Amino acid sequence: MAIYSLHHSSIGKSTQDEPYTASAHIRYITRARALSRLEGQRMPTDAGEAMAYLKKAEDTGRKNARMIDKVMLALPRELDAEQRAELVRSFAEDVTKGRAPWLAAFHDKGKDAKNPHCHLVIRDRDPKTGKRVIGMSEVGSTDRLRELWERHANIALKKAGLDLRVDRRTLEKQGIRRKPTIHEGVRARRLSKEGRTPLSRRRTYRNRPRTRSQSRVVDYRKLDKGLSRTAYNKRIALARESEKDLWAALDADRQKHEIEHLKGIHRPDLDDGLARGRKRKLE
């Protein structure tokens, strides 16, 4: 069975940690050393222009506007680059109903060659009317994304003549008695290689609309116990046991690195990538 992984989160104008976080996310996912392909519809497919597009949207949007939805997808390693691109295009157009803007950054080179994935950015606003068209802020939107990705990925695998399929169900519901590993990412692997451990702290997150309380507090000091993602995966590989909810908690913490440059961290590769203005044509 091929790997199934989809992570969905959003950036809101009133809930972001820093101004222009949506634009910062574009800068992060299009960094030169990671990006292998950039595609999109109804929004600029040049990194710098896409950043400016979202900055303008934030400047002119209402105070509590939802800027973008972020969807990180594990791409089937069994497909080649063109087949993966076709899969993402098909999925994105289905999700957006061919009306809302989307941008997809493919990471499948270098250290990501064994872990191909795509960062899909969706802005739920029809450019012609300015109205929402796909209900990304509604309860159940993540479940709909997961179901659609399973369907499109399996169609692509079948079309490629492969017997493999993805399954969005948990390992437990699939009858597989082992704990899932978590996505490490380039930053997590670099920290592990340097012998550094994550800084654990209490963080406050905003709950979904219509929930009993507006926010919740997650104490990572009690959850990760100072373990990096790499160390966590190694522990699973060796012992096949750990806390059931650790993956979900640690995955939320991953989002911090997307606004590193706003905190004064120098990233030459990002600046170089934008300076070159790498334009990629839709295929």
CSV table of C-alpha atoms in Angstrom, one decimal:
chain,number,residue,atom,x,y,z
A,1,MET,CA,0.0,0.0,0.0
A,2,ALA,CA,1.3,3.5,-0.9
A,3,ILE,CA,1.7,6.1,1.8
A,4,TYR,CA,-1.3,8.3,2.7
A,5,SER,CA,-0.7,11.6,4.4
A,6,LEU,CA,-2.7,14.9,4.2
A,7,HIS,CA,-2.3,17.8,6.7
A,8,HIS,CA,-4.8,20.7,6.5
A,9,SER,CA,-4.5,24.0,8.3
A,10,SER,CA,-5.3,27.6,7.6
A,11,ILE,CA,-3.9,31.2,8.1
A,12,GLY,CA,-6.4,33.9,9.1
A,13,LYS,CA,-5.8,37.6,9.2
A,14,SER,CA,-6.8,37.8,12.8
A,15,THR,CA,-5.3,34.5,14.0
A,16,GLN,CA,-1.8,34.7,12.4
A,17,ASP,CA,1.3,35.1,14.6
A,18,GLU,CA,2.7,37.8,12.4
A,19,PRO,CA,1.4,40.1,9.6
A,20,TYR,CA,1.8,38.6,6.1
A,21,THR,CA,2.2,35.0,7.4
A,22,ALA,CA,0.4,33.8,4.2
A,23,SER,CA,3.0,35.5,2.1
A,24,ALA,CA,5.8,34.1,4.3
A,25,HIS,CA,4.4,30.6,3.7
A,26,ILE,CA,4.8,31.1,-0.1
A,27,ARG,CA,8.4,32.2,0.5
A,28,TYR,CA,9.1,29.1,2.5
A,29,ILE,CA,7.6,26.5,0.2
A,30,THR,CA,9.2,28.1,-2.9
A,31,ARG,CA,12.8,28.2,-1.5
A,32,ALA,CA,15.2,27.3,-4.2
A,33,ARG,CA,16.9,24.4,-2.7
A,34,ALA,CA,13.7,22.5,-2.1
A,35,LEU,CA,11.4,23.5,-5.0
A,36,SER,CA,11.4,21.3,-8.1
A,37,ARG,CA,8.1,22.5,-9.7
A,38,LEU,CA,5.6,25.3,-9.1
A,39,GLU,CA,2.1,25.1,-10.7
A,40,GLY,CA,-1.2,26.9,-10.1
A,41,GLN,CA,-4.4,28.4,-11.4
A,42,ARG,CA,-6.0,31.8,-11.0
A,43,MET,CA,-3.1,33.2,-9.0
A,44,PRO,CA,0.5,34.0,-9.9
A,45,THR,CA,2.9,31.1,-10.4
A,46,ASP,CA,6.0,33.2,-9.8
A,47,ALA,CA,7.0,33.2,-6.1
A,48,GLY,CA,7.6,36.9,-5.8
A,49,GLU,CA,4.3,37.7,-7.6
A,50,ALA,CA,2.4,35.2,-5.5
A,51,MET,CA,3.7,36.8,-2.3
A,52,ALA,CA,2.7,40.2,-3.5
A,53,TYR,CA,-0.7,38.9,-4.4
A,54,LEU,CA,-1.4,37.6,-0.9
A,55,LYS,CA,0.0,40.8,0.7
A,56,LYS,CA,-2.4,42.8,-1.3
A,57,ALA,CA,-5.3,40.5,-0.4
A,58,GLU,CA,-4.4,40.9,3.3
A,59,ASP,CA,-4.2,44.7,3.1
A,60,THR,CA,-7.6,44.9,1.4
A,61,GLY,CA,-9.4,42.1,3.2
A,62,ARG,CA,-11.7,42.4,6.2
A,63,LYS,CA,-10.2,42.2,9.7
A,64,ASN,CA,-11.2,38.6,10.3
A,65,ALA,CA,-10.6,37.3,6.7
A,66,ARG,CA,-9.3,33.8,6.1
A,67,MET,CA,-6.2,34.3,3.9
A,68,ILE,CA,-5.3,30.8,2.7
A,69,ASP,CA,-5.7,27.1,3.4
A,70,LYS,CA,-2.6,25.0,3.5
A,71,VAL,CA,-2.7,21.4,2.4
A,72,MET,CA,0.5,19.2,2.6
A,73,LEU,CA,0.3,16.0,0.6
A,74,ALA,CA,2.5,13.0,0.5
A,75,LEU,CA,3.0,12.1,-3.1
A,76,PRO,CA,3.1,8.5,-4.1
A,77,ARG,CA,6.7,7.5,-4.7
A,78,GLU,CA,5.5,4.9,-7.2
A,79,LEU,CA,4.5,7.6,-9.6
A,80,ASP,CA,7.0,9.7,-11.7
A,81,ALA,CA,7.2,13.5,-11.6
A,82,GLU,CA,4.7,14.0,-14.4
A,83,GLN,CA,2.2,11.6,-13.0
A,84,ARG,CA,2.4,13.3,-9.6
A,85,ALA,CA,1.9,16.7,-11.2
A,86,GLU,CA,-1.1,15.5,-13.1
A,87,LEU,CA,-2.5,14.0,-9.8
A,88,VAL,CA,-2.1,17.3,-7.9
A,89,ARG,CA,-3.6,19.3,-10.8
A,90,SER,CA,-6.6,17.0,-10.9
A,91,PHE,CA,-7.1,17.1,-7.1
A,92,ALA,CA,-6.7,20.9,-6.9
A,93,GLU,CA,-9.1,21.7,-9.7
A,94,ASP,CA,-11.7,19.3,-8.1
A,95,VAL,CA,-11.3,20.9,-4.7
A,96,THR,CA,-11.5,24.4,-6.0
A,97,LYS,CA,-14.3,23.6,-8.4
A,98,GLY,CA,-12.2,25.3,-11.1
A,99,ARG,CA,-13.0,28.7,-9.6
A,100,ALA,CA,-10.8,29.4,-6.5
A,101,PRO,CA,-7.1,30.1,-6.8
A,102,TRP,CA,-4.5,27.5,-5.9
A,103,LEU,CA,-0.7,27.2,-6.0
A,104,ALA,CA,1.2,23.9,-5.7
A,105,ALA,CA,4.9,23.7,-4.7
A,106,PHE,CA,6.5,20.3,-5.4
A,107,HIS,CA,9.4,19.1,-3.2
A,108,ASP,CA,10.9,15.9,-4.5
A,109,LYS,CA,14.6,16.5,-5.0
A,110,GLY,CA,17.7,16.2,-2.9
A,111,LYS,CA,16.8,15.2,0.7
A,112,ASP,CA,13.1,15.0,-0.4
A,113,ALA,CA,13.7,12.5,-3.1
A,114,LYS,CA,12.7,9.6,-0.8
A,115,ASN,CA,9.9,11.7,0.7
A,116,PRO,CA,8.2,13.5,-2.2
A,117,HIS,CA,5.4,15.9,-1.1
A,118,CYS,CA,3.5,18.9,-2.3
A,119,HIS,CA,2.5,22.1,-0.5
A,120,LEU,CA,-0.8,23.1,-1.9
A,121,VAL,CA,-2.1,26.6,-1.1
A,122,ILE,CA,-5.8,27.4,-1.7
A,123,ARG,CA,-7.5,30.8,-1.4
A,124,ASP,CA,-11.2,30.3,-1.1
A,125,ARG,CA,-12.3,33.4,-3.0
A,126,ASP,CA,-13.6,33.5,-6.5
A,127,PRO,CA,-11.4,36.2,-8.3
A,128,LYS,CA,-14.4,37.3,-10.3
A,129,THR,CA,-16.9,37.7,-7.5
A,130,GLY,CA,-14.8,37.9,-4.3
A,131,LYS,CA,-17.1,35.3,-2.7
A,132,ARG,CA,-16.2,32.0,-1.1
A,133,VAL,CA,-17.0,29.1,-3.3
A,134,ILE,CA,-15.8,25.8,-1.6
A,135,GLY,CA,-16.5,26.2,2.1
A,136,MET,CA,-13.0,25.6,3.4
A,137,SER,CA,-13.8,27.2,6.7
A,138,GLU,CA,-16.8,24.9,7.4
A,139,VAL,CA,-16.7,22.0,9.7
A,140,GLY,CA,-15.9,18.8,7.8
A,141,SER,CA,-13.8,20.5,5.2
A,142,THR,CA,-10.7,18.5,6.2
A,143,ASP,CA,-12.6,15.2,5.9
A,144,ARG,CA,-13.8,16.2,2.5
A,145,LEU,CA,-10.2,16.9,1.4
A,146,ARG,CA,-9.0,13.6,2.8
A,147,GLU,CA,-11.7,11.7,0.9
A,148,LEU,CA,-11.0,13.5,-2.3
A,149,TRP,CA,-7.2,12.9,-2.1
A,150,GLU,CA,-7.7,9.2,-1.5
A,151,ARG,CA,-10.0,9.0,-4.5
A,152,HIS,CA,-7.7,11.0,-6.9
A,153,ALA,CA,-4.5,9.2,-5.7
A,154,ASN,CA,-6.1,5.8,-6.2
A,155,ILE,CA,-7.3,6.8,-9.7
A,156,ALA,CA,-3.7,7.9,-10.5
A,157,LEU,CA,-2.2,4.7,-9.2
A,158,LYS,CA,-4.7,2.6,-11.2
A,159,LYS,CA,-4.1,4.7,-14.3
A,160,ALA,CA,-0.4,4.0,-14.0
A,161,GLY,CA,-1.1,0.3,-14.0
A,162,LEU,CA,-0.2,-0.2,-10.3
A,163,ASP,CA,-2.0,-2.5,-7.9
A,164,LEU,CA,-1.1,-0.2,-4.9
A,165,ARG,CA,-3.7,1.9,-3.2
A,166,VAL,CA,-3.8,4.5,-0.5
A,167,ASP,CA,-6.2,4.4,2.5
A,168,ARG,CA,-7.2,7.4,4.5
A,169,ARG,CA,-8.2,5.4,7.5
A,170,THR,CA,-6.1,5.1,10.6
A,171,LEU,CA,-3.8,2.2,11.0
A,172,GLU,CA,-6.0,0.9,13.8
A,173,LYS,CA,-9.1,0.9,11.6
A,174,GLN,CA,-7.1,-0.8,8.8
A,175,GLY,CA,-6.3,-3.6,11.3
A,176,ILE,CA,-2.6,-2.7,11.4
A,177,ARG,CA,-1.2,-3.0,14.9
A,178,ARG,CA,1.6,-0.4,14.9
A,179,LYS,CA,2.1,3.3,15.5
A,180,PRO,CA,2.4,5.7,12.6
A,181,THR,CA,5.6,7.6,12.0
A,182,ILE,CA,5.5,11.4,11.5
A,183,HIS,CA,6.7,13.6,8.8
A,184,GLU,CA,10.2,14.9,9.7
A,185,GLY,CA,10.9,17.5,7.2
A,186,VAL,CA,14.2,19.1,6.3
A,187,ARG,CA,14.4,21.4,9.4
A,188,ALA,CA,13.7,18.5,11.8
A,189,ARG,CA,16.4,16.4,10.1
A,190,ARG,CA,18.9,19.2,10.3
A,191,LEU,CA,18.2,19.8,14.0
A,192,SER,CA,18.7,16.1,14.6
A,193,LYS,CA,22.0,16.1,12.6
A,194,GLU,CA,23.2,19.0,14.6
A,195,GLY,CA,22.3,17.3,17.9
A,196,ARG,CA,19.8,20.0,18.8
A,197,THR,CA,16.5,19.3,20.6
A,198,PRO,CA,13.2,21.1,20.1
A,199,LEU,CA,12.2,23.9,22.4
A,200,SER,CA,9.1,22.7,24.2
A,201,ARG,CA,6.5,25.2,25.5
A,202,ARG,CA,2.9,25.8,26.1
A,203,ARG,CA,1.0,27.1,23.0
A,204,THR,CA,-2.5,28.4,22.5
A,205,TYR,CA,-4.5,27.4,19.4
A,206,ARG,CA,-7.8,28.8,18.2
A,207,ASN,CA,-10.6,26.2,17.9
A,208,ARG,CA,-12.9,25.7,15.0
A,209,PRO,CA,-16.1,27.8,14.7
A,210,ARG,CA,-19.1,26.8,16.8
A,211,THR,CA,-17.0,24.9,19.4
A,212,ARG,CA,-17.6,25.2,23.1
A,213,SER,CA,-14.5,27.2,23.8
A,214,GLN,CA,-12.7,29.6,21.5
A,215,SER,CA,-9.2,28.3,22.1
A,216,ARG,CA,-7.2,25.4,23.7
A,217,VAL,CA,-3.8,25.1,25.3
A,218,VAL,CA,-1.3,22.4,24.3
A,219,ASP,CA,1.6,21.8,26.7
A,220,TYR,CA,4.3,20.3,24.4
A,221,ARG,CA,6.6,19.8,27.5
A,222,LYS,CA,4.3,17.0,28.6
A,223,LEU,CA,3.8,15.6,25.1
A,224,ASP,CA,7.2,15.4,23.3
A,225,LYS,CA,9.3,15.2,26.4
A,226,GLY,CA,12.1,16.9,24.5
A,227,LEU,CA,12.1,14.4,21.6
A,228,SER,CA,12.8,15.6,18.0
A,229,ARG,CA,10.7,14.1,15.2
A,230,THR,CA,13.6,12.1,14.1
A,231,ALA,CA,14.1,10.6,17.6
A,232,TYR,CA,10.4,9.9,17.8
A,233,ASN,CA,10.5,7.9,14.5
A,234,LYS,CA,13.5,6.0,15.6
A,235,ARG,CA,11.8,5.1,18.8
A,236,ILE,CA,8.8,3.7,16.8
A,237,ALA,CA,11.1,1.8,14.5
A,238,LEU,CA,12.8,0.2,17.5
A,239,ALA,CA,10.0,-0.3,20.0
A,240,ARG,CA,6.8,0.2,18.0
A,241,GLU,CA,5.1,2.0,20.9
A,242,SER,CA,4.6,5.5,22.0
A,243,GLU,CA,1.8,7.9,23.0
A,244,LYS,CA,-1.2,7.7,20.7
A,245,ASP,CA,-1.7,11.5,20.2
A,246,LEU,CA,1.9,12.6,19.8
A,247,TRP,CA,1.8,12.8,16.0
A,248,ALA,CA,-1.0,15.3,15.9
A,249,ALA,CA,0.5,17.5,18.6
A,250,LEU,CA,3.9,17.6,17.0
A,251,ASP,CA,2.6,18.2,13.5
A,252,ALA,CA,1.0,21.5,14.7
A,253,ASP,CA,4.3,22.6,16.0
A,254,ARG,CA,5.8,22.2,12.5
A,255,GLN,CA,4.1,25.4,11.3
A,256,LYS,CA,6.5,27.6,13.3
A,257,HIS,CA,9.3,27.3,10.8
A,258,GLU,CA,7.2,29.0,8.1
A,259,ILE,CA,7.6,32.4,9.6
A,260,GLU,CA,11.3,32.0,10.7
A,261,HIS,CA,12.4,34.8,8.4
A,262,LEU,CA,10.0,37.2,10.2
A,263,LYS,CA,11.8,36.4,13.4
A,264,GLY,CA,15.1,37.6,12.0
A,265,ILE,CA,16.6,34.2,10.9
A,266,HIS,CA,18.8,34.6,7.9
A,267,ARG,CA,18.0,32.2,5.0
A,268,PRO,CA,20.2,33.0,2.0
A,269,ASP,CA,18.6,30.3,-0.1
A,270,LEU,CA,15.2,32.0,0.2
A,271,ASP,CA,16.5,35.4,-0.8
A,272,ASP,CA,18.5,33.9,-3.7
A,273,GLY,CA,15.4,32.0,-4.9
A,274,LEU,CA,13.2,35.1,-5.0
A,275,ALA,CA,15.9,37.3,-6.5
A,276,ARG,CA,16.2,35.0,-9.5
A,277,GLY,CA,12.4,35.3,-10.0
A,278,ARG,CA,12.1,31.7,-11.1
A,279,LYS,CA,9.1,31.5,-13.4
A,280,ARG,CA,7.7,28.1,-14.2
A,281,LYS,CA,5.2,27.5,-17.0
A,282,LEU,CA,2.1,25.3,-16.4
A,283,GLU,CA,2.4,22.1,-18.3
